[in-house]
Amino acid sequence: MSASKRRAAWIPYAGLLVLFWGVWGAFSSLPTSKYGYPDPMVYVIWSITMLIPAYFSLRGRKIDRRPIAAVYGLLIGLTGAGGQLVLFKALTIGPAYIIFPIVALSPAITVLMAFAALRERLTALSWIGVGLALVAIVLFSVSSGDSQETGGTYLWLAIGVCVAWGVQAYFMRKAAVVGVNDATTFGWMTVSGLLLIPVALIMMGGLPLSFPWQAPALTAITQLLNAVGALFLVMAMSRGKATIVAPITNALAPVLTIVLSLIVFRTLPSGFQVAGIVLALVGSSLMVYSTEKSGEEPAAAPAREAAS
């Protein structure tokens, strides 16, 4: 394979990731809105579908059996799975075109945690991204009063997901510093998702039995898009530079979700919401680019680990 083809090998996987996650985001609330399917049951089905990409991710790869790998793996997995559990609830009461831009601001949490805990020096792009994220949250808060009952609720749930996934990304970086490979991390993410199934069942009071077969079938289809998209992310990141792959996928998947949501559900956001969406995506992309660029500097990781 030529050098140019190797450099472009990540593009098909990144494109599939954007397609799968974009479509999943736009239609993931359908089982609940159309059939009244409980959002904890959506989580249960998602956690099971994660077994499919986990199989392909782990096949032929060496599992890191060190205790530190298990600790970081569980921290990464539980924050990620917990975020999913909250996300499915948020999507039952709020619009996807607002929720996903808020969730995309999770790099702000990662950046601020690295600044506080690891004493990392933040670049100007990182600070600009954090500033835009804060302005975006304010704009979303101003515009969330359109529903007395759910306007504030889905906003806070989305912020909760943002925090959980920002913490998850922080621990991913810590795991990478100590040499935990991606396959091991993905495996623990899958295990953690399955571990929270009892929590989802308790939230429902048991397995629901009075729903048409279309509800779990539609849930399985949409959540399979979510799970396989995660596999495409791993494949894209292993074949391309993080400074290119991460910002593109972080920004374009929510954009596709927003476009599809607006077209299919024929809902127009307010002026404040449009401004918030734009600032959230731009700020998130700046933070992701800055974070991944610093992570590719050879001496950066050891220096940060020694400082912590």
XYZ file of N, CA and C in Angstrom, residues 26-204:
537
model
N -30.277 10.871 15.699
C -31.543 11.450 15.235
C -32.737 10.561 15.550
N -32.542 9.230 15.510
C -33.686 8.321 15.617
C -33.702 7.490 16.909
N -32.756 7.718 17.805
C -32.671 6.867 19.000
C -33.863 7.025 19.933
N -34.574 8.139 19.859
C -35.726 8.337 20.754
C -37.020 7.765 20.182
N -36.994 7.249 18.960
C -38.227 6.751 18.326
C -38.920 5.636 19.107
N -38.198 4.616 19.613
C -38.907 3.561 20.352
C -39.717 4.100 21.527
N -39.203 5.129 22.187
C -39.913 5.705 23.324
C -41.053 6.603 22.879
N -40.774 7.480 21.898
C -41.808 8.416 21.454
C -42.924 7.732 20.674
N -42.601 6.671 19.940
C -43.589 6.002 19.088
C -44.346 4.899 19.825
N -43.636 4.159 20.688
C -44.255 3.007 21.348
C -44.286 3.126 22.875
N -43.741 4.212 23.417
C -43.693 4.347 24.866
C -42.737 3.380 25.536
N -41.739 2.918 24.790
C -40.781 1.940 25.315
C -39.945 2.585 26.405
N -39.758 1.942 27.561
C -39.013 2.567 28.665
C -37.561 2.851 28.285
N -37.078 4.034 28.633
C -35.697 4.375 28.287
C -34.678 3.471 28.983
N -34.923 2.947 30.213
C -33.951 1.985 30.756
C -33.840 0.715 29.918
N -34.941 0.320 29.253
C -34.892 -0.863 28.399
C -34.071 -0.577 27.145
N -34.104 0.659 26.685
C -33.239 1.054 25.565
C -31.783 0.871 25.967
N -31.472 1.229 27.216
C -30.106 1.038 27.710
C -29.729 -0.435 27.725
N -30.627 -1.282 28.206
C -30.350 -2.718 28.285
C -29.993 -3.267 26.913
N -30.786 -2.906 25.911
C -30.535 -3.403 24.558
C -29.223 -2.843 24.022
N -28.940 -1.563 24.299
C -27.660 -0.984 23.852
C -26.483 -1.753 24.432
N -26.536 -2.036 25.739
C -25.409 -2.712 26.381
C -25.179 -4.098 25.785
N -26.242 -4.753 25.361
C -26.095 -6.066 24.729
C -25.500 -5.936 23.329
N -25.919 -4.915 22.589
C -25.371 -4.728 21.236
C -23.878 -4.405 21.277
N -23.381 -3.894 22.412
C -21.953 -3.588 22.524
C -21.086 -4.837 22.426
N -21.685 -6.008 22.645
C -20.926 -7.252 22.533
C -20.426 -7.474 21.106
N -21.147 -6.956 20.116
C -20.766 -7.171 18.714
C -19.467 -6.435 18.378
N -19.383 -5.099 18.585
C -18.096 -4.450 18.304
C -16.992 -4.914 19.244
N -17.350 -5.309 20.474
C -16.325 -5.794 21.403
C -15.648 -7.045 20.859
N -16.425 -7.927 20.243
C -15.859 -9.146 19.668
C -14.827 -8.808 18.596
N -15.178 -7.913 17.692
C -14.259 -7.561 16.607
C -13.066 -6.762 17.122
N -13.288 -5.945 18.161
C -12.195 -5.150 18.709
C -11.179 -6.013 19.441
N -11.670 -7.069 20.122
C -10.791 -7.910 20.943
C -10.179 -9.067 20.172
N -10.749 -9.401 19.029
C -10.278 -10.564 18.279
C -8.817 -10.395 17.858
N -7.989 -11.325 18.288
C -6.577 -11.308 17.920
C -5.746 -10.289 18.668
N -6.331 -9.596 19.642
C -5.602 -8.584 20.403
C -5.229 -9.108 21.780
N -4.150 -8.628 22.339
C -3.701 -9.035 23.657
C -4.422 -8.210 24.720
N -4.972 -8.911 25.729
C -5.675 -8.237 26.814
C -4.681 -7.866 27.909
N -4.724 -6.615 28.331
C -3.873 -6.143 29.418
C -4.474 -6.617 30.735
N -3.796 -7.497 31.440
C -4.328 -8.102 32.664
C -3.813 -7.423 33.939
N -3.160 -6.301 33.814
C -2.671 -5.602 34.998
C -3.834 -5.018 35.802
N -3.715 -4.964 37.130
C -4.777 -4.352 37.945
C -5.083 -2.912 37.543
N -4.050 -2.153 37.175
C -4.266 -0.760 36.791
C -5.139 -0.675 35.542
N -4.999 -1.651 34.642
C -5.839 -1.675 33.443
C -7.294 -1.925 33.813
N -7.525 -2.801 34.793
C -8.890 -3.079 35.248
C -9.502 -1.856 35.929
N -8.698 -1.170 36.755
C -9.201 0.014 37.459
C -9.608 1.093 36.473
N -8.687 1.418 35.552
C -9.012 2.436 34.564
C -10.135 1.972 33.642
N -10.133 0.683 33.303
C -11.179 0.159 32.432
C -12.561 0.311 33.038
N -12.679 0.011 34.340
C -13.980 0.151 35.014
C -14.376 1.616 35.160
N -13.415 2.478 35.473
C -13.728 3.907 35.569
C -14.217 4.448 34.227
N -13.526 4.056 33.170
C -13.916 4.489 31.821
C -15.276 3.909 31.442
N -15.442 2.624 31.720
C -16.674 1.961 31.325
C -17.889 2.446 32.089
N -17.764 2.624 33.407
C -18.912 3.022 34.216
C -19.323 4.462 33.957
N -18.356 5.356 33.737
C -18.723 6.733 33.398
C -19.369 6.794 32.015
N -18.859 5.974 31.082
C -19.449 5.948 29.746
C -20.838 5.348 29.746
N -21.001 4.202 30.418
C -22.301 3.531 30.460
C -23.310 4.345 31.272
N -22.849 4.943 32.379
C -23.739 5.802 33.153
C -24.233 6.975 32.330
N -23.335 7.534 31.516
C -23.740 8.612 30.625
C -24.789 8.161 29.624
N -24.632 6.951 29.112
C -25.627 6.412 28.178
C -26.987 6.275 28.856
N -27.003 5.788 30.073
C -28.252 5.596 30.810
C -28.986 6.926 30.982
N -28.239 7.974 31.305
C -28.836 9.302 31.461
C -29.241 9.877 30.106
N -28.421 9.622 29.081
C -28.708 10.145 27.751
C -30.044 9.636 27.223
N -30.309 8.349 27.396
C -31.559 7.798 26.885
C -32.766 8.428 27.575
N -32.614 8.773 28.852
C -33.683 9.484 29.547
C -33.863 10.879 28.969
N -32.756 11.575 28.740
C -32.831 12.932 28.200
C -33.518 12.952 26.842
N -33.232 11.943 26.014
C -33.799 11.908 24.666
C -35.305 11.641 24.668
N -35.847 11.140 25.780
C -37.289 10.905 25.838
C -38.069 12.190 26.102
N -37.388 13.215 26.615
C -38.106 14.442 26.967
C -37.567 15.683 26.269
N -36.441 15.566 25.558
C -35.858 16.731 24.908
C -35.461 16.457 23.476
N -35.244 17.509 22.676
C -34.890 17.347 21.263
C -33.429 16.952 21.071
N -33.205 16.011 20.172
C -31.841 15.538 19.914
C -30.953 16.646 19.380
N -31.545 17.602 18.645
C -30.704 18.645 18.045
C -30.170 19.624 19.087
N -30.694 19.588 20.314
C -30.139 20.380 21.412
C -29.267 19.511 22.310
N -29.722 18.295 22.570
C -29.015 17.424 23.518
C -27.623 17.062 23.027
N -27.494 16.680 21.751
C -26.194 16.211 21.275
C -25.134 17.314 21.181
N -25.485 18.557 20.804
C -24.462 19.606 20.892
C -23.982 19.848 22.316
N -24.880 19.710 23.301
C -24.457 19.867 24.699
C -23.516 18.728 25.095
N -23.889 17.506 24.726
C -23.043 16.352 25.031
C -21.676 16.489 24.370
N -21.667 17.094 23.167
C -20.401 17.264 22.445
C -19.438 18.203 23.152
N -19.918 18.907 24.179
C -19.050 19.806 24.936
C -18.227 19.079 25.999
N -18.328 17.761 26.056
C -17.600 16.995 27.068
C -16.090 17.243 27.076
N -15.452 17.579 25.931
C -14.010 17.888 26.010
C -13.681 19.023 26.967
N -14.643 19.910 27.231
C -14.374 20.995 28.190
C -14.101 20.424 29.566
N -14.836 19.381 29.955
C -14.626 18.749 31.257
C -13.252 18.087 31.294
N -12.905 17.392 30.194
C -11.605 16.727 30.117
C -10.466 17.730 30.218
N -10.598 18.827 29.488
C -9.558 19.863 29.472
C -9.392 20.466 30.862
N -10.493 20.793 31.524
C -10.411 21.417 32.843
C -9.884 20.444 33.901
N -10.244 19.161 33.793
C -9.706 18.165 34.725
C -8.204 18.005 34.543
N -7.754 17.995 33.290
C -6.322 17.882 33.018
C -5.576 19.096 33.553
N -6.200 20.261 33.438
C -5.591 21.501 33.935
C -5.478 21.467 35.460
N -6.534 20.977 36.135
C -6.554 20.984 37.604
C -5.742 19.836 38.198
N -5.904 18.625 37.638
C -5.297 17.442 38.255
C -3.890 17.154 37.739
N -3.670 17.366 36.436
C -2.374 17.026 35.846
C -1.476 18.239 35.634
N -1.994 19.410 35.969
C -1.253 20.663 35.798
C -0.825 20.869 34.348
N -1.667 20.430 33.434
C -1.344 20.630 32.029
C -1.486 22.104 31.657
N -0.607 22.550 30.822
C -0.709 23.904 30.295
C -1.696 23.895 29.137
N -2.704 24.730 29.220
C -3.725 24.770 28.180
C -3.345 25.795 27.121
N -3.594 25.429 25.884
C -3.299 26.329 24.778
C -4.396 27.376 24.653
N -4.122 28.370 23.832
C -5.127 29.414 23.589
C -6.388 28.822 22.974
N -6.216 27.806 22.086
C -7.380 27.176 21.464
C -8.249 26.487 22.514
N -7.624 25.858 23.499
C -8.377 25.197 24.564
C -9.206 26.202 25.349
N -8.592 27.326 25.708
C -9.315 28.336 26.480
C -10.443 28.948 25.656
N -10.196 29.165 24.379
C -11.262 29.690 23.517
C -12.416 28.695 23.444
N -12.064 27.418 23.293
C -13.097 26.380 23.230
C -13.913 26.314 24.508
N -13.244 26.404 25.672
C -13.955 26.389 26.948
C -14.878 27.600 27.059
N -14.381 28.748 26.623
C -15.208 29.962 26.660
C -16.444 29.841 25.792
N -16.277 29.320 24.580
C -17.423 29.124 23.695
C -18.407 28.118 24.283
N -17.878 27.090 24.944
C -18.750 26.089 25.575
C -19.614 26.726 26.653
N -19.018 27.585 27.479
C -19.781 28.248 28.536
C -20.862 29.153 27.964
N -20.528 29.891 26.913
C -21.526 30.751 26.265
C -22.656 29.907 25.675
N -22.290 28.761 25.069
C -23.302 27.886 24.476
C -24.269 27.371 25.548
N -23.733 26.969 26.708
C -24.595 26.482 27.797
C -25.549 27.572 28.251
N -25.060 28.810 28.350
C -25.925 29.927 28.749
C -27.042 30.126 27.734
N -26.706 30.056 26.449
C -27.717 30.227 25.401
C -28.754 29.109 25.449
N -28.304 27.887 25.674
C -29.248 26.773 25.790
C -30.138 26.954 27.023
N -29.566 27.476 28.105
C -30.346 27.694 29.322
C -31.429 28.737 29.087
N -31.082 29.792 28.368
C -32.048 30.845 28.065
C -33.195 30.307 27.218
N -32.858 29.398 26.287
C -33.863 28.894 25.338
C -34.632 27.691 25.857
N -34.251 27.136 27.027
C -34.891 25.906 27.500
C -36.213 26.144 28.198
N -36.620 27.397 28.320
C -37.875 27.679 28.988
C -39.092 27.460 28.120
N -38.930 26.829 26.934
C -40.071 26.613 26.051
C -41.038 25.593 26.618
N -40.610 24.781 27.574
C -41.507 23.809 28.202
C -41.350 23.895 29.708
N -42.433 24.218 30.408
C -42.373 24.412 31.845
C -41.935 23.136 32.567
N -42.362 21.969 32.049
C -42.108 20.707 32.733
C -40.758 20.107 32.385
N -40.378 20.163 31.101
C -39.188 19.433 30.671
C -38.057 20.320 30.184
N -38.320 21.628 30.019
C -37.290 22.498 29.463
C -35.997 22.434 30.236
N -36.087 22.566 31.581
C -34.881 22.517 32.380
C -34.373 21.115 32.616
N -35.278 20.133 32.653
C -34.885 18.763 32.984
C -33.950 18.167 31.947
N -34.327 18.205 30.672
C -33.483 17.584 29.657
C -32.161 18.316 29.520
N -32.169 19.627 29.793
C -30.924 20.391 29.730
C -29.953 19.911 30.796
N -30.446 19.717 32.022
C -29.582 19.251 33.106
C -29.131 17.817 32.884
N -30.011 16.989 32.338
C -29.615 15.615 32.026
C -28.510 15.601 30.978
N -28.658 16.442 29.948
C -27.634 16.516 28.897
C -26.304 16.989 29.467
N -26.358 17.958 30.386
C -25.128 18.426 31.032
C -24.506 17.304 31.854
N -25.351 16.485 32.492
C -24.852 15.341 33.238
C -24.116 14.351 32.358
N -24.660 14.088 31.169
C -23.989 13.210 30.210
C -22.661 13.823 29.779
N -22.685 15.124 29.532
C -21.471 15.842 29.136
C -20.377 15.676 30.187
N -20.739 15.814 31.453
C -19.767 15.679 32.543
C -19.249 14.239 32.612
N -20.171 13.269 32.536
C -19.770 11.859 32.634
C -18.802 11.488 31.525
N -19.095 11.913 30.309
C -18.237 11.537 29.185
C -16.944 12.348 29.160
N -16.969 13.540 29.728
C -15.728 14.289 29.873
C -14.792 13.614 30.861
N -15.353 13.141 31.989
C -14.563 12.382 32.973
C -14.051 11.089 32.353
N -14.900 10.434 31.560
C -14.481 9.204 30.885
C -13.264 9.449 29.994
N -13.307 10.515 29.208
C -12.187 10.824 28.315
C -10.920 11.134 29.102
N -11.073 11.771 30.273
C -9.909 12.047 31.120
C -9.243 10.744 31.551
N -10.042 9.781 31.995
C -9.471 8.501 32.423
C -8.926 7.707 31.231
N -9.489 7.910 30.054
C -8.930 7.280 28.856
C -7.509 7.773 28.621
N -7.309 9.059 28.811
C -5.975 9.618 28.621
C -5.011 9.078 29.679
N -5.485 8.979 30.921
C -4.645 8.427 31.978
C -4.290 6.967 31.684
N -5.275 6.208 31.168
C -5.018 4.807 30.832
C -3.984 4.696 29.718
N -4.073 5.583 28.736
C -3.117 5.549 27.635
C -1.699 5.856 28.121
N -1.587 6.738 29.124
C -0.278 7.107 29.660
C 0.424 5.902 30.272
N -0.365 5.022 30.936
C 0.244 3.847 31.578
C 0.266 2.636 30.649
N -0.080 2.845 29.377
C 0.101 1.801 28.375
C -1.030 0.821 28.196
N -2.246 1.165 28.637
C -3.394 0.273 28.418
C -3.844 0.402 26.965
N -3.931 -0.721 26.243
C -4.288 -0.644 24.826
C -5.785 -0.448 24.626
N -6.156 -0.001 23.414
C -7.548 0.328 23.106
C -8.473 -0.883 23.217
N -7.987 -2.055 22.817
C -8.826 -3.254 22.855
C -9.237 -3.583 24.291
N -8.284 -3.470 25.221
C -8.580 -3.726 26.629
C -9.594 -2.720 27.161
N -9.395 -1.451 26.826
C -10.323 -0.409 27.263
C -11.719 -0.665 26.731
N -11.824 -1.025 25.452
C -13.131 -1.278 24.852
C -13.794 -2.481 25.506
N -13.003 -3.491 25.828
C -13.554 -4.659 26.503
C -14.141 -4.312 27.849
N -13.430 -3.496 28.634
C -13.942 -3.081 29.931
C -15.158 -2.177 29.785
N -15.206 -1.374 28.739
C -16.392 -0.549 28.489
C -17.617 -1.433 28.280
N -17.441 -2.522 27.540
C -18.548 -3.443 27.301
C -18.982 -4.129 28.584
N -18.001 -4.596 29.364
C -18.316 -5.247 30.648
C -19.064 -4.289 31.565
N -18.618 -3.046 31.635
C -19.247 -2.058 32.506
C -20.687 -1.789 32.083
N -20.913 -1.731 30.769
C -22.271 -1.541 30.282
C -23.195 -2.655 30.727
N -22.709 -3.879 30.690
C -23.504 -5.030 31.122
C -23.722 -5.004 32.638
N -22.735 -4.519 33.393
C -22.857 -4.474 34.848
C -23.978 -3.548 35.313
N -24.299 -2.538 34.505
C -25.341 -1.588 34.900
C -26.741 -2.024 34.467
N -26.861 -3.180 33.823
C -28.187 -3.673 33.435
C -29.103 -3.825 34.647
N -28.639 -4.409 35.788
C -29.529 -4.487 36.959
C -30.050 -3.132 37.410
N -29.223 -2.088 37.295
C -29.672 -0.740 37.662
C -30.834 -0.315 36.762
N -30.705 -0.573 35.459
C -31.777 -0.227 34.522
C -33.046 -1.014 34.836
N -32.893 -2.287 35.167
C -34.065 -3.112 35.482
C -34.752 -2.632 36.754
N -33.971 -2.223 37.746
C -34.551 -1.685 38.974
C -35.324 -0.398 38.680
N -34.777 0.434 37.794
C -35.458 1.672 37.429
C -36.812 1.391 36.775
N -36.914 0.264 36.053
C -38.164 -0.100 35.377
C -39.096 -0.909 36.259
